[in-house]
Amino acid sequence: MTAATSSTLFPQGSTPGAYAATPRDADAVLDGLDPEQREVATSLHGAVCVLAGAGTGKTRAITHRIAYGVRAGMLQPASVLAVTFTNRAAGEMRGRLRQLGAGGVQARTFHSAALRQLQYFWPKAVGGEVPRLVERKVQLVAEAAARCRVRLDRNELRDVTGEIEWSKVTQTVPEDYPAVAAKSGREAPRDAAEIGRIYATYEQLKRDRGVIDFEDVLLLTVGVLQERHDIADQVRRQYQHFVVDEYQDVSPLQQRLLELWLGDRDSLCVVGDASQTIYSFTGATPDHLLNFRTRHPGATVVKLIRDYRSTPQVVHLANGLLSQARGRAAEHRLELVSQREAGPDPVYVAYADEPAEAEGTARRIRELITPVEQGGGGVPASQIAVLYRVNAQSELYEQALADAQVPYQLRGAERFFERPEVREAGLLLRGAARGRSADPALADADIPSQVRAVLGTRGWTPDPPAGSGAVRDRWESLAALVRLAEDFAGSRPGATLSDLVAELDERAAAQHAPTVEGVTLASLHAAKGLEWDAVFLVGLTEGMVPITYAKTDQQIEEERRLLYVGVTRARHHLTLSWALSRAPGGRASRRPTRFLNGLRPGSQAVGARTLGGAGGIERAAAAPGGGGATVRRRRGPVHCRVCGRALTDAGEMKLMRCEGCPSELDEALYERLRDWRAEQAGLLGQPAYCVFTDKTLLAIAEAVPETASELARIAGVGRRKLDRFGADVLALCAGRELPSAVDDEGDDGAGGSHSGDPWQNSTEK
């Protein structure tokens, strides 16, 4: 669907949404790069390997590298081929290069570059026209299965198609599939011999009908370059410098094609991060990245670890996830260092069941998008994402967000440029560009004004319609085009409406959609390469993350990396949640993912090194004003304070009692705590749960702590919150009235009264 990040095809400056003029010369291209990025940009000779962690500006580094080489006269634009894995990423790279004054550089996907070469050389190498490309192979696979007398349901058909794709990118022929799949540890969706027969029949059907699939594009290009040295030499004369983005995702077939393009030269720059390898089921492998120095002994290696995307709290959790990883990719992990100011700690939430998790998530999102002046977080809906492991999980969240009147967009559903209203808008804008405007008053108007006038005839208004549904969805699409026009006009002074239409055509070809004002719902795999201000990682239970069918150590580690990718999508707010049962009233038997052991409050890691600092890890805290007394969190098992049973559920551990045991809730105290929390949240400009969650307030109202030590034992009361809010909470628990936080704001940066009295008698128990 849409690009969740706020960068566009024509970004300028170092931050999303920032715009600047095209650099005046080669040296100006280097302005604003950090030392490591500058090293990448100026290393133009020989092989270069860039190990770039999440959020470290890898695309910025490699585009500035190409632009610097072009502007300095060391690289000819037409001699550079930059390849990546999605049309959107390739389109964004072309836009950045154009803005940096390096237009003419080819930036394409592997498939696009190979298809272009195949179409050009086919008449010379084979004769005639290139066979027709089958865009959807599923129907052909279904026919092949039927010919083999195998019945496949919808899911099995998708899985068998995936196995055929994997076989082709790993260069496995049908008769070898059973043995190779077994050796690779793949769990085939059907009998391996059966899949081998379907695969062979599928290939025969293609030959009979004279068609090829996307994998054939790569295979045939490899075949032509291997067999026809004259053609290979011609390609190498054309392209003399190569850049490969997301190198950890290359398949053996793509690597072979790259080697044929390169020949015996070493003018290659690769960029990747082994810790973000999450597509091994498609044949991707980080081995080519990890073995780069072996193949190119004299290569320059640059590590990018300065994270410009996420707060220290988010980065700390991401580093903590990788600290527990095992295997070869883990040995090459990058320890990120956040370059941003501190933000809120990650929030961990256990819900009773899946509907409650969806409703609770929607409620928290509603609070986040509420304007600051109304006590909310003021985060645009387009800068919020809900990420899950499998697409089937989206339905509950679609319903919950609709019920909460929160607009959303489902990534991976209907493509933006294929929406009827967007297609219609494109035709209208193209007509307006050809015939100028029918309204003489707009003849000399700027591009945004012309676009608003044209789209105003089809339902766009300055203010959105009330509620949700089809009318709101249509308005959101048109509003995204208006914002796109505004960005374009800001980046291209003097551009015309015809220029904007050309830009829209390029975006449509690259499927690089503008941002739509709605919360993004996406799978963790689909979220790769995107980022948001606030991310909700949901459904984090054993059996889902890691997924049930992840059996081997390698598969488990890939599931860990998938969660790492999810965490590193967040810039500022991060919430991780799970449901203790599937349906309301069900047995609370689920456990949160093992990957959070030692990272979430109340849990311990098994055999992992610990990391100090913030990031949601609860640590020992020093009691302020208490003469240096140390507040220690309880170690070992947590027992129900009513019946004494050892607790394992996160929700029960937070309450320190079994769900079925009687509550000792002080309702009056609970209401006082809620009122106090609302006041604090208003002062901080954050949602109420950023002060304390409902569950933590409930635990406080049940335990009624008298000392800092007792308060610190409650899950959700970490060192930072103990320092910031502890005095107020203990005063409320003691029945004392607090002065208004507004009146006291000038006395303490935390915004609390901090009378100090509750700490005077703080003792260890």
Short mmCIF file of N, CA and C in Angstrom, two decimals, residues 64-159:
data_model
loop_
_atom_site.label_atom_id
_atom_site.label_comp_id
_atom_site.label_asym_id
_atom_site.label_seq_id
_atom_site.Cartn_x
_atom_site.Cartn_y
_atom_site.Cartn_z
N HIS A 64 24.81 9.09 -1.53
CA HIS A 64 25.82 10.16 -1.53
C HIS A 64 27.14 9.65 -2.10
N ARG A 65 27.43 8.38 -1.92
CA ARG A 65 28.65 7.80 -2.51
C ARG A 65 28.58 7.87 -4.03
N ILE A 66 27.46 7.44 -4.59
CA ILE A 66 27.30 7.48 -6.05
C ILE A 66 27.34 8.93 -6.54
N ALA A 67 26.59 9.80 -5.84
CA ALA A 67 26.52 11.20 -6.26
C ALA A 67 27.89 11.87 -6.17
N TYR A 68 28.64 11.57 -5.11
CA TYR A 68 29.97 12.16 -4.97
C TYR A 68 30.87 11.71 -6.12
N GLY A 69 30.83 10.42 -6.46
CA GLY A 69 31.64 9.91 -7.56
C GLY A 69 31.28 10.55 -8.89
N VAL A 70 29.95 10.74 -9.11
CA VAL A 70 29.49 11.35 -10.36
C VAL A 70 29.88 12.82 -10.41
N ARG A 71 29.62 13.55 -9.31
CA ARG A 71 29.89 14.99 -9.30
C ARG A 71 31.39 15.29 -9.34
N ALA A 72 32.21 14.36 -8.82
CA ALA A 72 33.66 14.56 -8.84
C ALA A 72 34.28 14.09 -10.15
N GLY A 73 33.46 13.52 -11.05
CA GLY A 73 33.96 13.09 -12.34
C GLY A 73 34.64 11.74 -12.33
N MET A 74 34.54 11.01 -11.20
CA MET A 74 35.19 9.70 -11.11
C MET A 74 34.29 8.58 -11.61
N LEU A 75 32.98 8.83 -11.69
CA LEU A 75 32.02 7.84 -12.17
C LEU A 75 31.15 8.48 -13.24
N GLN A 76 30.93 7.76 -14.34
CA GLN A 76 29.99 8.21 -15.34
C GLN A 76 28.60 7.68 -14.97
N PRO A 77 27.58 8.54 -14.94
CA PRO A 77 26.25 8.08 -14.48
C PRO A 77 25.77 6.81 -15.18
N ALA A 78 25.93 6.74 -16.49
CA ALA A 78 25.42 5.58 -17.24
C ALA A 78 26.20 4.31 -16.96
N SER A 79 27.37 4.43 -16.32
CA SER A 79 28.19 3.24 -16.05
C SER A 79 27.90 2.63 -14.69
N VAL A 80 26.99 3.24 -13.94
CA VAL A 80 26.68 2.77 -12.58
C VAL A 80 25.36 2.03 -12.58
N LEU A 81 25.33 0.85 -11.97
CA LEU A 81 24.10 0.10 -11.79
C LEU A 81 23.92 -0.17 -10.30
N ALA A 82 22.86 0.39 -9.73
CA ALA A 82 22.53 0.16 -8.32
C ALA A 82 21.32 -0.75 -8.27
N VAL A 83 21.42 -1.85 -7.55
CA VAL A 83 20.31 -2.81 -7.49
C VAL A 83 19.85 -3.00 -6.06
N THR A 84 18.53 -3.18 -5.92
CA THR A 84 17.93 -3.43 -4.62
C THR A 84 16.81 -4.44 -4.82
N PHE A 85 15.88 -4.54 -3.87
CA PHE A 85 14.94 -5.67 -3.91
C PHE A 85 13.48 -5.30 -4.12
N THR A 86 13.14 -4.03 -4.04
CA THR A 86 11.75 -3.63 -4.28
C THR A 86 11.71 -2.45 -5.23
N ASN A 87 10.62 -2.35 -5.99
CA ASN A 87 10.45 -1.21 -6.89
C ASN A 87 10.42 0.10 -6.11
N ARG A 88 9.82 0.04 -4.92
CA ARG A 88 9.74 1.25 -4.11
C ARG A 88 11.12 1.74 -3.71
N ALA A 89 11.98 0.81 -3.25
CA ALA A 89 13.33 1.18 -2.84
C ALA A 89 14.13 1.71 -4.02
N ALA A 90 13.96 1.09 -5.18
CA ALA A 90 14.67 1.55 -6.38
C ALA A 90 14.19 2.94 -6.77
N GLY A 91 12.88 3.18 -6.69
CA GLY A 91 12.34 4.49 -7.02
C GLY A 91 12.83 5.56 -6.08
N GLU A 92 12.87 5.23 -4.79
CA GLU A 92 13.38 6.20 -3.81
C GLU A 92 14.85 6.51 -4.08
N MET A 93 15.62 5.50 -4.43
CA MET A 93 17.05 5.72 -4.70
C MET A 93 17.22 6.63 -5.92
N ARG A 94 16.43 6.40 -6.97
CA ARG A 94 16.52 7.26 -8.16
C ARG A 94 16.18 8.70 -7.80
N GLY A 95 15.15 8.88 -6.96
CA GLY A 95 14.77 10.23 -6.57
C GLY A 95 15.86 10.94 -5.79
N ARG A 96 16.48 10.21 -4.87
CA ARG A 96 17.56 10.81 -4.08
C ARG A 96 18.74 11.18 -4.98
N LEU A 97 19.09 10.29 -5.89
CA LEU A 97 20.22 10.57 -6.78
C LEU A 97 19.94 11.76 -7.67
N ARG A 98 18.73 11.85 -8.16
CA ARG A 98 18.37 12.99 -9.01
C ARG A 98 18.49 14.30 -8.23
N GLN A 99 18.04 14.29 -6.98
CA GLN A 99 18.11 15.49 -6.17
C GLN A 99 19.56 15.87 -5.84
N LEU A 100 20.43 14.87 -5.77
CA LEU A 100 21.84 15.13 -5.47
C LEU A 100 22.64 15.49 -6.73
N GLY A 101 21.94 15.58 -7.85
CA GLY A 101 22.62 15.96 -9.08
C GLY A 101 23.26 14.81 -9.80
N ALA A 102 22.77 13.58 -9.56
CA ALA A 102 23.34 12.39 -10.20
C ALA A 102 22.28 11.66 -11.01
N GLY A 103 21.49 12.42 -11.75
CA GLY A 103 20.51 11.79 -12.62
C GLY A 103 21.19 10.97 -13.70
N GLY A 104 20.50 9.97 -14.21
CA GLY A 104 21.09 9.11 -15.24
C GLY A 104 21.66 7.82 -14.71
N VAL A 105 21.82 7.72 -13.38
CA VAL A 105 22.28 6.46 -12.77
C VAL A 105 21.13 5.46 -12.80
N GLN A 106 21.42 4.23 -13.17
CA GLN A 106 20.40 3.19 -13.19
C GLN A 106 20.23 2.60 -11.78
N ALA A 107 19.04 2.72 -11.23
CA ALA A 107 18.72 2.11 -9.94
C ALA A 107 17.51 1.20 -10.17
N ARG A 108 17.70 -0.09 -10.06
CA ARG A 108 16.66 -1.05 -10.40
C ARG A 108 16.66 -2.24 -9.43
N THR A 109 15.60 -3.02 -9.49
CA THR A 109 15.61 -4.30 -8.79
C THR A 109 16.40 -5.30 -9.64
N PHE A 110 16.81 -6.41 -9.02
CA PHE A 110 17.51 -7.45 -9.77
C PHE A 110 16.66 -7.89 -10.97
N HIS A 111 15.36 -8.12 -10.72
CA HIS A 111 14.49 -8.61 -11.78
C HIS A 111 14.33 -7.59 -12.90
N SER A 112 14.18 -6.32 -12.52
CA SER A 112 14.00 -5.28 -13.52
C SER A 112 15.25 -5.13 -14.39
N ALA A 113 16.41 -5.13 -13.77
CA ALA A 113 17.66 -5.01 -14.53
C ALA A 113 17.86 -6.21 -15.45
N ALA A 114 17.56 -7.41 -14.92
CA ALA A 114 17.73 -8.62 -15.73
C ALA A 114 16.74 -8.65 -16.89
N LEU A 115 15.49 -8.27 -16.65
CA LEU A 115 14.47 -8.28 -17.71
C LEU A 115 14.84 -7.31 -18.81
N ARG A 116 15.34 -6.14 -18.43
CA ARG A 116 15.75 -5.15 -19.42
C ARG A 116 16.86 -5.71 -20.32
N GLN A 117 17.83 -6.38 -19.72
CA GLN A 117 18.93 -6.96 -20.50
C GLN A 117 18.43 -8.12 -21.36
N LEU A 118 17.55 -8.93 -20.78
CA LEU A 118 17.04 -10.09 -21.52
C LEU A 118 16.27 -9.64 -22.77
N GLN A 119 15.42 -8.61 -22.60
CA GLN A 119 14.65 -8.11 -23.74
C GLN A 119 15.56 -7.54 -24.82
N TYR A 120 16.66 -6.91 -24.42
CA TYR A 120 17.56 -6.30 -25.39
C TYR A 120 18.38 -7.35 -26.14
N PHE A 121 18.86 -8.35 -25.41
CA PHE A 121 19.78 -9.32 -26.03
C PHE A 121 19.10 -10.58 -26.57
N TRP A 122 17.83 -10.81 -26.26
CA TRP A 122 17.16 -12.04 -26.69
C TRP A 122 17.20 -12.24 -28.22
N PRO A 123 16.86 -11.22 -29.00
CA PRO A 123 16.92 -11.45 -30.46
C PRO A 123 18.30 -11.88 -30.94
N LYS A 124 19.35 -11.34 -30.33
CA LYS A 124 20.72 -11.69 -30.73
C LYS A 124 21.13 -13.06 -30.19
N ALA A 125 20.71 -13.39 -28.97
CA ALA A 125 21.16 -14.63 -28.33
C ALA A 125 20.30 -15.83 -28.72
N VAL A 126 19.00 -15.61 -28.89
CA VAL A 126 18.08 -16.72 -29.14
C VAL A 126 17.32 -16.55 -30.44
N GLY A 127 16.86 -15.32 -30.67
CA GLY A 127 16.05 -15.05 -31.85
C GLY A 127 14.59 -14.89 -31.50
N GLY A 128 13.91 -14.02 -32.22
CA GLY A 128 12.50 -13.78 -31.94
C GLY A 128 12.30 -12.88 -30.74
N GLU A 129 11.08 -12.92 -30.20
CA GLU A 129 10.75 -12.09 -29.06
C GLU A 129 10.86 -12.88 -27.76
N VAL A 130 11.08 -12.15 -26.68
CA VAL A 130 11.14 -12.78 -25.36
C VAL A 130 9.78 -13.39 -25.04
N PRO A 131 9.73 -14.61 -24.50
CA PRO A 131 8.44 -15.21 -24.12
C PRO A 131 7.66 -14.31 -23.17
N ARG A 132 6.35 -14.46 -23.23
CA ARG A 132 5.48 -13.66 -22.37
C ARG A 132 5.73 -13.98 -20.91
N LEU A 133 5.69 -12.94 -20.06
CA LEU A 133 5.95 -13.09 -18.63
C LEU A 133 4.65 -13.38 -17.89
N VAL A 134 4.62 -14.45 -17.12
CA VAL A 134 3.46 -14.79 -16.30
C VAL A 134 3.61 -14.10 -14.95
N GLU A 135 2.75 -13.14 -14.65
CA GLU A 135 2.89 -12.39 -13.40
C GLU A 135 2.35 -13.18 -12.21
N ARG A 136 1.32 -14.00 -12.43
CA ARG A 136 0.74 -14.80 -11.34
C ARG A 136 0.88 -16.28 -11.68
N LYS A 137 1.86 -16.91 -11.05
CA LYS A 137 2.13 -18.31 -11.37
C LYS A 137 1.20 -19.27 -10.63
N VAL A 138 0.44 -18.78 -9.65
CA VAL A 138 -0.39 -19.66 -8.82
C VAL A 138 -1.37 -20.47 -9.67
N GLN A 139 -1.99 -19.82 -10.67
CA GLN A 139 -2.97 -20.53 -11.50
C GLN A 139 -2.31 -21.66 -12.28
N LEU A 140 -1.10 -21.41 -12.75
CA LEU A 140 -0.38 -22.44 -13.50
C LEU A 140 0.05 -23.58 -12.58
N VAL A 141 0.42 -23.25 -11.35
CA VAL A 141 0.78 -24.29 -10.39
C VAL A 141 -0.45 -25.13 -10.06
N ALA A 142 -1.61 -24.49 -9.93
CA ALA A 142 -2.85 -25.23 -9.66
C ALA A 142 -3.15 -26.21 -10.78
N GLU A 143 -2.94 -25.78 -12.02
CA GLU A 143 -3.17 -26.67 -13.16
C GLU A 143 -2.17 -27.83 -13.17
N ALA A 144 -0.91 -27.53 -12.81
CA ALA A 144 0.10 -28.58 -12.74
C ALA A 144 -0.26 -29.61 -11.68
N ALA A 145 -0.76 -29.14 -10.53
CA ALA A 145 -1.16 -30.06 -9.46
C ALA A 145 -2.31 -30.94 -9.92
N ALA A 146 -3.27 -30.35 -10.63
CA ALA A 146 -4.42 -31.12 -11.11
C ALA A 146 -3.97 -32.20 -12.09
N ARG A 147 -2.99 -31.88 -12.92
CA ARG A 147 -2.49 -32.88 -13.87
C ARG A 147 -1.77 -34.01 -13.15
N CYS A 148 -1.22 -33.71 -11.97
CA CYS A 148 -0.56 -34.74 -11.17
C CYS A 148 -1.55 -35.44 -10.24
N ARG A 149 -2.85 -35.11 -10.40
CA ARG A 149 -3.92 -35.68 -9.57
C ARG A 149 -3.70 -35.39 -8.09
N VAL A 150 -3.28 -34.17 -7.80
CA VAL A 150 -3.08 -33.72 -6.42
C VAL A 150 -4.04 -32.57 -6.14
N ARG A 151 -4.82 -32.70 -5.08
CA ARG A 151 -5.76 -31.64 -4.71
C ARG A 151 -5.08 -30.73 -3.68
N LEU A 152 -5.03 -29.45 -3.96
CA LEU A 152 -4.43 -28.49 -3.05
C LEU A 152 -5.46 -27.45 -2.64
N ASP A 153 -5.57 -27.20 -1.33
CA ASP A 153 -6.43 -26.09 -0.93
C ASP A 153 -5.68 -24.78 -1.15
N ARG A 154 -6.33 -23.68 -0.81
CA ARG A 154 -5.76 -22.37 -1.12
C ARG A 154 -4.40 -22.15 -0.45
N ASN A 155 -4.31 -22.52 0.82
CA ASN A 155 -3.05 -22.33 1.54
C ASN A 155 -1.95 -23.25 1.01
N GLU A 156 -2.31 -24.51 0.72
CA GLU A 156 -1.32 -25.44 0.18
C GLU A 156 -0.82 -24.99 -1.18
N LEU A 157 -1.71 -24.43 -1.98
CA LEU A 157 -1.33 -23.94 -3.30
C LEU A 157 -0.29 -22.82 -3.17
N ARG A 158 -0.53 -21.91 -2.22
CA ARG A 158 0.42 -20.82 -1.99
C ARG A 158 1.77 -21.37 -1.52
N ASP A 159 1.71 -22.37 -0.62
CA ASP A 159 2.96 -22.92 -0.07
C ASP A 159 3.75 -23.69 -1.12
#
